[in-house]
């Protein structure tokens, strides 16, 4: 690589559980000879997504090129985390051909784009493109809002109030910043769901961008890498609800990390997670679970009531410790209720504790 050439960076944004990690896994497995690096930003204190991606490390993207930024939302910790990390990557003797940034599901992409104008890095990197992922099935059903029926009831009760939810603002900001929108989980949405999702997203966009259906993150890397968008120079075309604000915070959202001992009944755990989504409006749950009698750890990921789980790799020499990150809107995260909900009979859980609270 010419040392004077800017390293392209692709920002992968999208709401909680939209499939960002799955997409990046696919890109790592189909790098077409490119040397990649990945920055993973988590909301909460347990790096589940980073662990998933590190299990995919290979010659095109060695494990040391997969870096977790877990000290808060990347768009709020630019000076402390993002800039120093980028400087370290660019200073390596073999610098990457392309950098992928997986933002937190709650991150606003535009403040991150502004960081590319920082003097330390602006002459050495460029935003090749912003890829926004949207769960087609969820969007078609309006589930990017925590409770659409309640929002509409409030709107009907007082036509003078703006009842737009924080979740919808996050979703709209991510879509408005995109160069390409990927409609993920197309197999679950079906043709009608995809059409409804396209219509819903189009209604929120100020400009036309390609919208592509994807299943299991499978898309040709040539379609989304190498766009040459230079997005850091095109901010005016990417409107945000937060334009004009000096800073923003994520006080609308909270996360708790639940420590669990071994679980004996996975089905019961899944049912309890689904119940938390239904009864307490939990948006996202993810973590590694120790299952009694099983040497491998169970990766559990939930978006609302949709729960997926699989054994990914052995625990190894470390402590077999289940940790589950639970994310929701601030008013919906009730620590005691979450503990009670996960401690139902049949789970094989004897104790629960909150080990940390994300910002």
CSV table of C-alpha atoms in Angstrom, one decimal:
chain,number,residue,atom,x,y,z
A,1,UNK,CA,0.0,0.0,0.0
A,2,UNK,CA,1.2,3.5,-0.8
A,3,UNK,CA,2.0,5.1,2.6
A,4,UNK,CA,0.4,8.4,1.4
A,5,UNK,CA,-3.0,6.7,0.6
A,6,UNK,CA,-5.8,7.1,3.0
A,7,UNK,CA,-7.0,3.9,4.7
A,8,UNK,CA,-10.7,3.3,3.9
A,9,UNK,CA,-13.0,2.8,6.9
A,10,UNK,CA,-16.5,1.3,6.7
A,11,UNK,CA,-18.9,2.2,9.5
A,12,UNK,CA,-21.5,-0.5,10.2
A,13,UNK,CA,-24.4,0.9,12.1
A,14,UNK,CA,-27.8,-0.5,12.9
A,15,UNK,CA,-30.3,-0.9,15.7
A,16,UNK,CA,-29.9,-3.6,18.4
A,17,UNK,CA,-29.8,-7.1,17.0
A,18,UNK,CA,-29.9,-6.0,13.4
A,19,UNK,CA,-27.1,-8.4,12.4
A,20,UNK,CA,-24.0,-6.2,12.4
A,21,UNK,CA,-21.7,-8.9,13.9
A,22,UNK,CA,-23.1,-11.5,11.5
A,23,UNK,CA,-22.3,-9.2,8.5
A,24,UNK,CA,-18.7,-8.6,9.7
A,25,UNK,CA,-18.2,-12.3,10.3
A,26,UNK,CA,-19.1,-12.8,6.6
A,27,UNK,CA,-16.7,-10.1,5.5
A,28,UNK,CA,-13.9,-11.6,7.5
A,29,UNK,CA,-14.5,-15.0,5.9
A,30,UNK,CA,-14.6,-13.4,2.4
A,31,UNK,CA,-11.9,-10.7,2.6
A,32,UNK,CA,-10.7,-11.4,-1.0
A,33,UNK,CA,-7.0,-11.0,0.1
A,34,UNK,CA,-7.5,-7.7,1.9
A,35,UNK,CA,-5.8,-7.2,5.3
A,36,UNK,CA,-8.7,-6.1,7.6
A,37,UNK,CA,-9.0,-4.6,11.1
A,38,UNK,CA,-12.2,-4.4,13.1
A,39,UNK,CA,-13.2,-2.0,15.9
A,40,UNK,CA,-16.1,-3.3,17.9
A,41,UNK,CA,-18.1,-1.0,20.2
A,42,UNK,CA,-20.4,-2.5,22.9
A,43,UNK,CA,-23.1,-0.9,25.0
A,44,UNK,CA,-22.6,-2.4,28.4
A,45,UNK,CA,-19.5,-3.9,30.1
A,46,UNK,CA,-19.4,-7.4,28.6
A,47,UNK,CA,-17.8,-7.7,25.1
A,48,UNK,CA,-19.9,-10.4,23.5
A,49,UNK,CA,-19.6,-9.2,19.9
A,50,UNK,CA,-15.9,-8.8,20.2
A,51,UNK,CA,-15.6,-12.4,21.4
A,52,UNK,CA,-17.7,-13.7,18.5
A,53,UNK,CA,-15.5,-11.9,16.0
A,54,UNK,CA,-12.2,-13.0,17.6
A,55,UNK,CA,-13.3,-16.6,17.1
A,56,UNK,CA,-13.3,-15.8,13.3
A,57,UNK,CA,-9.7,-14.4,13.3
A,58,UNK,CA,-7.5,-15.6,10.4
A,59,UNK,CA,-4.6,-14.5,8.3
A,60,UNK,CA,-6.7,-11.7,6.7
A,61,UNK,CA,-7.6,-10.3,10.1
A,62,UNK,CA,-5.5,-11.7,13.0
A,63,UNK,CA,-6.9,-11.5,16.5
A,64,UNK,CA,-4.8,-8.5,17.4
A,65,UNK,CA,-6.6,-6.6,14.6
A,66,UNK,CA,-9.9,-7.1,16.3
A,67,UNK,CA,-10.2,-4.4,19.0
A,68,UNK,CA,-13.0,-3.8,21.5
A,69,UNK,CA,-14.0,-0.4,22.6
A,70,UNK,CA,-16.1,-1.1,25.7
A,71,UNK,CA,-15.8,2.1,27.7
A,72,UNK,CA,-19.0,3.6,26.4
A,73,UNK,CA,-20.7,4.6,23.1
A,74,UNK,CA,-18.0,5.2,20.5
A,75,UNK,CA,-19.7,8.5,19.4
A,76,UNK,CA,-19.3,9.8,23.0
A,77,UNK,CA,-15.7,8.6,23.7
A,78,UNK,CA,-13.9,9.8,20.6
A,79,UNK,CA,-11.0,11.5,22.3
A,80,UNK,CA,-10.5,8.8,25.0
A,81,UNK,CA,-10.9,5.7,22.9
A,82,UNK,CA,-11.5,6.1,19.2
A,83,UNK,CA,-8.7,8.4,18.2
A,84,UNK,CA,-5.9,6.7,20.1
A,85,UNK,CA,-7.0,3.3,18.8
A,86,UNK,CA,-7.0,4.5,15.2
A,87,UNK,CA,-3.5,6.0,15.7
A,88,UNK,CA,-2.2,2.7,17.0
A,89,UNK,CA,-3.6,0.8,14.0
A,90,UNK,CA,-2.2,3.3,11.5
A,91,UNK,CA,1.2,3.1,13.2
A,92,UNK,CA,1.7,-0.6,12.7
A,93,UNK,CA,4.4,-1.8,10.4
A,94,UNK,CA,1.7,-3.6,8.4
A,95,UNK,CA,-1.3,-1.4,8.4
A,96,UNK,CA,-4.7,-2.7,7.4
A,97,UNK,CA,-6.0,-2.3,3.8
A,98,UNK,CA,-9.5,-1.6,5.2
A,99,UNK,CA,-11.0,-0.9,8.7
A,100,UNK,CA,-14.4,-2.0,9.7
A,101,UNK,CA,-16.1,-0.3,12.7
A,102,UNK,CA,-19.1,-2.0,14.3
A,103,UNK,CA,-20.9,0.6,16.3
A,104,UNK,CA,-23.1,0.0,19.3
A,105,UNK,CA,-26.7,-0.6,18.4
A,106,UNK,CA,-27.5,2.7,20.3
A,107,UNK,CA,-24.8,4.8,18.6
A,108,UNK,CA,-25.5,7.8,16.4
A,109,UNK,CA,-23.2,7.6,13.4
A,110,UNK,CA,-22.9,11.2,12.5
A,111,UNK,CA,-20.9,12.3,15.6
A,112,UNK,CA,-18.5,9.5,14.8
A,113,UNK,CA,-18.1,10.8,11.2
A,114,UNK,CA,-17.2,14.2,12.6
A,115,UNK,CA,-14.3,12.5,14.4
A,116,UNK,CA,-12.6,11.8,11.1
A,117,UNK,CA,-11.8,15.5,10.9
A,118,UNK,CA,-9.5,15.3,14.0
A,119,UNK,CA,-6.0,16.5,13.0
A,120,UNK,CA,-4.3,13.3,14.3
A,121,UNK,CA,-6.1,11.1,11.7
A,122,UNK,CA,-7.8,13.2,9.0
A,123,UNK,CA,-5.0,12.9,6.5
A,124,UNK,CA,-4.6,9.2,6.9
A,125,UNK,CA,-8.1,7.7,6.9
A,126,UNK,CA,-11.4,8.3,5.1
A,127,UNK,CA,-14.9,7.0,5.6
A,128,UNK,CA,-15.4,4.7,2.6
A,129,UNK,CA,-19.1,4.3,3.4
A,130,UNK,CA,-21.7,4.0,6.1
A,131,UNK,CA,-23.7,0.7,6.0
A,132,UNK,CA,-26.9,0.8,8.0
A,133,UNK,CA,-28.5,-2.5,8.9
A,134,UNK,CA,-32.3,-2.8,9.5
A,135,UNK,CA,-34.0,-5.9,10.8
A,136,UNK,CA,-36.6,-6.2,8.0
A,137,UNK,CA,-39.1,-8.3,10.0
A,138,UNK,CA,-38.9,-5.9,13.0
A,139,UNK,CA,-39.2,-2.7,10.9
A,140,UNK,CA,-42.1,-4.1,9.0
A,141,UNK,CA,-43.9,-4.7,12.3
A,142,UNK,CA,-42.9,-1.3,13.7
A,143,UNK,CA,-40.8,-2.8,16.5
A,144,UNK,CA,-38.0,-0.3,16.3
A,145,UNK,CA,-40.3,1.5,18.8
A,146,UNK,CA,-40.6,-0.1,22.2
A,147,UNK,CA,-44.4,0.0,22.3
A,148,UNK,CA,-46.0,1.4,19.1
A,149,UNK,CA,-49.5,1.1,20.4
A,150,UNK,CA,-48.8,3.1,23.5
A,151,UNK,CA,-47.0,5.8,21.4
A,152,UNK,CA,-50.0,6.1,19.1
A,153,UNK,CA,-52.4,6.3,22.1
A,154,UNK,CA,-50.4,9.1,23.6
A,155,UNK,CA,-50.3,10.9,20.3
A,156,UNK,CA,-54.0,10.6,19.9
A,157,UNK,CA,-54.6,11.9,23.4
A,158,UNK,CA,-52.7,15.2,22.8
A,159,UNK,CA,-52.1,16.3,19.3
A,160,UNK,CA,-49.9,19.2,20.4
A,161,UNK,CA,-47.2,16.9,21.8
A,162,UNK,CA,-44.4,15.3,20.0
A,163,UNK,CA,-44.3,11.7,21.2
A,164,UNK,CA,-41.5,10.5,19.1
A,165,UNK,CA,-39.6,7.9,21.1
A,166,UNK,CA,-35.8,7.8,21.6
A,167,UNK,CA,-35.7,4.5,19.8
A,168,UNK,CA,-37.2,6.0,16.7
A,169,UNK,CA,-34.7,8.8,16.7
A,170,UNK,CA,-31.8,6.4,16.9
A,171,UNK,CA,-33.2,4.4,14.0
A,172,UNK,CA,-33.9,7.5,11.9
A,173,UNK,CA,-30.4,8.9,12.5
A,174,UNK,CA,-28.8,5.7,11.5
A,175,UNK,CA,-30.8,5.4,8.3
A,176,UNK,CA,-30.3,9.0,7.4
A,177,UNK,CA,-26.5,8.7,7.6
A,178,UNK,CA,-26.3,5.6,5.4
A,179,UNK,CA,-24.8,5.1,1.9
A,180,UNK,CA,-26.4,1.7,1.7
A,181,UNK,CA,-29.2,0.1,3.7
A,182,UNK,CA,-29.2,-3.7,4.2
A,183,UNK,CA,-32.5,-5.2,5.1
A,184,UNK,CA,-31.4,-8.1,7.2
A,185,UNK,CA,-33.1,-11.4,8.1
A,186,UNK,CA,-34.9,-11.3,4.8
A,187,UNK,CA,-35.8,-14.9,5.1
A,188,UNK,CA,-37.8,-14.2,8.3
A,189,UNK,CA,-39.5,-11.1,6.8
A,190,UNK,CA,-40.7,-12.7,3.5
A,191,UNK,CA,-41.6,-10.8,0.4
A,192,UNK,CA,-44.4,-8.8,2.0
A,193,UNK,CA,-42.3,-7.9,5.1
A,194,UNK,CA,-39.4,-6.7,2.9
A,195,UNK,CA,-41.8,-4.5,0.9
A,196,UNK,CA,-43.3,-3.0,4.1
A,197,UNK,CA,-39.8,-2.4,5.5
A,198,UNK,CA,-38.7,-0.7,2.3
A,199,UNK,CA,-41.7,1.6,2.5
A,200,UNK,CA,-41.1,2.4,6.1
A,201,UNK,CA,-37.5,3.2,5.6
A,202,UNK,CA,-38.0,5.2,2.4
A,203,UNK,CA,-40.5,7.4,4.3
A,204,UNK,CA,-37.7,8.4,6.7
A,205,UNK,CA,-35.0,9.1,4.2
A,206,UNK,CA,-34.1,12.5,2.8
A,207,UNK,CA,-32.2,11.0,-0.1
A,208,UNK,CA,-32.3,7.8,-2.1
A,209,UNK,CA,-29.7,5.1,-1.4
A,210,UNK,CA,-29.5,1.5,-2.4
A,211,UNK,CA,-31.6,-0.9,-0.2
A,212,UNK,CA,-30.6,-4.6,-0.4
A,213,UNK,CA,-32.1,-7.7,1.2
A,214,UNK,CA,-29.6,-9.9,3.1
A,215,UNK,CA,-29.9,-13.2,4.9
A,216,UNK,CA,-27.2,-14.3,7.5
A,217,UNK,CA,-25.0,-11.4,6.5
A,218,UNK,CA,-24.2,-13.0,3.1
A,219,UNK,CA,-23.3,-10.2,0.6
A,220,UNK,CA,-20.5,-9.8,-1.8
A,221,UNK,CA,-17.9,-7.5,-0.1
A,222,UNK,CA,-17.4,-5.7,-3.4
A,223,UNK,CA,-21.0,-4.3,-3.0
A,224,UNK,CA,-20.4,-2.6,0.3
A,225,UNK,CA,-16.6,-2.0,0.5
A,226,UNK,CA,-14.8,0.4,-1.9
A,227,UNK,CA,-17.7,2.9,-2.1
A,228,UNK,CA,-15.3,5.8,-2.0
A,229,UNK,CA,-18.0,7.9,-0.3
A,230,UNK,CA,-15.7,10.2,1.7
A,231,UNK,CA,-18.6,10.5,4.1
A,232,UNK,CA,-16.7,12.8,6.5
A,233,UNK,CA,-16.9,15.5,3.7
A,234,UNK,CA,-20.6,14.9,3.1
A,235,UNK,CA,-22.1,15.6,6.5
A,236,UNK,CA,-24.7,18.1,5.3
A,237,UNK,CA,-26.4,15.4,3.3
A,238,UNK,CA,-26.8,13.2,6.4
A,239,UNK,CA,-29.3,14.9,8.7
A,240,UNK,CA,-29.6,14.0,12.3
A,241,UNK,CA,-32.1,14.8,15.1
A,242,UNK,CA,-29.1,16.0,17.1
A,243,UNK,CA,-27.7,18.5,14.5
A,244,UNK,CA,-26.6,21.7,16.3
A,245,UNK,CA,-26.1,19.9,19.6
A,246,UNK,CA,-22.6,20.2,21.1
A,247,UNK,CA,-22.8,16.8,22.8
A,248,UNK,CA,-25.4,14.1,23.3
A,249,UNK,CA,-25.9,11.4,25.9
A,250,UNK,CA,-27.5,8.0,26.0
A,251,UNK,CA,-29.4,8.5,29.2
A,252,UNK,CA,-32.5,7.2,27.5
A,253,UNK,CA,-31.0,3.7,27.7
A,254,UNK,CA,-29.5,1.5,30.3
A,255,UNK,CA,-27.9,-1.9,30.5
A,256,UNK,CA,-27.4,-4.4,33.3
A,257,UNK,CA,-25.1,-7.4,33.4
A,258,UNK,CA,-26.5,-10.4,35.2
A,259,UNK,CA,-24.1,-13.1,36.6
A,260,UNK,CA,-25.5,-16.6,36.5
A,261,UNK,CA,-24.2,-19.9,37.7
A,262,UNK,CA,-24.7,-23.0,35.5
A,263,UNK,CA,-28.0,-23.3,33.8
A,264,UNK,CA,-29.6,-26.8,33.6
A,265,UNK,CA,-32.6,-26.0,31.4
A,266,UNK,CA,-31.9,-23.9,28.3
A,267,UNK,CA,-35.5,-23.9,27.1
A,268,UNK,CA,-36.6,-22.4,30.4
A,269,UNK,CA,-33.9,-19.7,30.2
A,270,UNK,CA,-35.1,-18.8,26.6
A,271,UNK,CA,-38.7,-18.6,27.9
A,272,UNK,CA,-37.7,-16.3,30.7
A,273,UNK,CA,-35.8,-14.0,28.3
A,274,UNK,CA,-38.9,-13.9,26.0
A,275,UNK,CA,-41.1,-13.0,29.0
A,276,UNK,CA,-38.7,-10.1,30.0
A,277,UNK,CA,-39.1,-8.7,26.5
A,278,UNK,CA,-42.8,-9.1,26.6
A,279,UNK,CA,-43.5,-7.8,30.1
A,280,UNK,CA,-40.6,-5.4,30.7
A,281,UNK,CA,-39.9,-4.1,27.2
A,282,UNK,CA,-36.4,-5.5,27.2
A,283,UNK,CA,-34.9,-4.6,23.8
A,284,UNK,CA,-31.8,-6.8,23.7
A,285,UNK,CA,-30.2,-9.6,25.7
A,286,UNK,CA,-27.0,-11.3,24.8
A,287,UNK,CA,-24.3,-13.2,26.6
A,288,UNK,CA,-22.5,-16.5,27.2
A,289,UNK,CA,-24.2,-19.2,29.3
A,290,UNK,CA,-22.6,-22.1,31.1
A,291,UNK,CA,-24.9,-25.1,30.6
A,292,UNK,CA,-24.6,-28.0,33.1
A,293,UNK,CA,-22.8,-31.0,31.7
A,294,UNK,CA,-21.7,-29.1,28.5
A,295,UNK,CA,-18.0,-28.3,28.0
A,296,UNK,CA,-18.8,-25.6,25.4
A,297,UNK,CA,-20.3,-22.2,26.2
A,298,UNK,CA,-23.7,-21.2,24.9
A,299,UNK,CA,-24.0,-18.0,23.0
A,300,UNK,CA,-27.4,-16.5,23.5
A,301,UNK,CA,-28.7,-13.4,21.6
A,302,UNK,CA,-32.2,-12.0,21.8
A,303,UNK,CA,-33.9,-9.2,20.0
A,304,UNK,CA,-37.2,-8.6,21.7
A,305,UNK,CA,-38.9,-12.0,22.0
A,306,UNK,CA,-36.8,-13.5,19.2
A,307,UNK,CA,-34.1,-15.6,20.8
A,308,UNK,CA,-31.3,-17.5,19.1
A,309,UNK,CA,-28.6,-19.6,20.8
A,310,UNK,CA,-25.8,-21.9,19.8
A,311,UNK,CA,-22.7,-23.5,21.4
A,312,UNK,CA,-19.7,-21.7,20.0
A,313,UNK,CA,-16.5,-23.0,21.6
A,314,UNK,CA,-15.2,-24.6,24.8
A,315,UNK,CA,-14.8,-22.6,28.0
A,316,UNK,CA,-11.1,-23.5,28.2
A,317,UNK,CA,-9.1,-23.1,31.4
A,318,UNK,CA,-11.0,-20.0,32.6
A,319,UNK,CA,-14.0,-19.8,35.0
A,320,UNK,CA,-17.3,-21.1,33.6
A,321,UNK,CA,-19.3,-18.0,34.3
A,322,UNK,CA,-22.6,-17.1,32.7
A,323,UNK,CA,-23.1,-13.4,32.0
A,324,UNK,CA,-26.2,-11.9,30.3
A,325,UNK,CA,-26.3,-8.3,29.2
A,326,UNK,CA,-29.8,-6.9,29.3
A,327,UNK,CA,-30.5,-3.6,27.5
A,328,UNK,CA,-33.6,-1.4,27.5
A,329,UNK,CA,-35.0,2.1,27.8
A,330,UNK,CA,-34.1,3.7,31.1
A,331,UNK,CA,-37.5,3.4,32.7
A,332,UNK,CA,-37.9,-0.2,31.7
A,333,UNK,CA,-34.8,-1.6,33.3
A,334,UNK,CA,-35.8,-2.8,36.7
A,335,UNK,CA,-32.9,-4.8,38.2
A,336,UNK,CA,-34.9,-6.6,40.8
A,337,UNK,CA,-37.6,-7.6,38.3
A,338,UNK,CA,-35.0,-8.9,35.9
A,339,UNK,CA,-33.4,-11.0,38.6
A,340,UNK,CA,-36.8,-12.4,39.6
A,341,UNK,CA,-37.7,-13.1,36.0
A,342,UNK,CA,-34.6,-15.1,35.4
A,343,UNK,CA,-34.8,-16.9,38.7
A,344,UNK,CA,-37.9,-18.9,38.0
A,345,UNK,CA,-38.2,-22.5,38.9
A,346,UNK,CA,-36.7,-24.9,36.4
A,347,UNK,CA,-33.7,-22.7,35.4
A,348,UNK,CA,-31.4,-24.4,37.8
A,349,UNK,CA,-30.3,-20.9,39.0
A,350,UNK,CA,-29.5,-20.6,42.7
A,351,UNK,CA,-28.3,-17.0,42.8
A,352,UNK,CA,-28.3,-13.9,40.7
A,353,UNK,CA,-26.5,-10.5,41.0
A,354,UNK,CA,-26.0,-7.3,39.1
A,355,UNK,CA,-22.3,-6.9,38.3
A,356,UNK,CA,-22.4,-3.6,36.4
A,357,UNK,CA,-24.6,-0.9,35.0
A,358,UNK,CA,-23.8,0.5,31.6
A,359,UNK,CA,-24.1,4.1,30.8
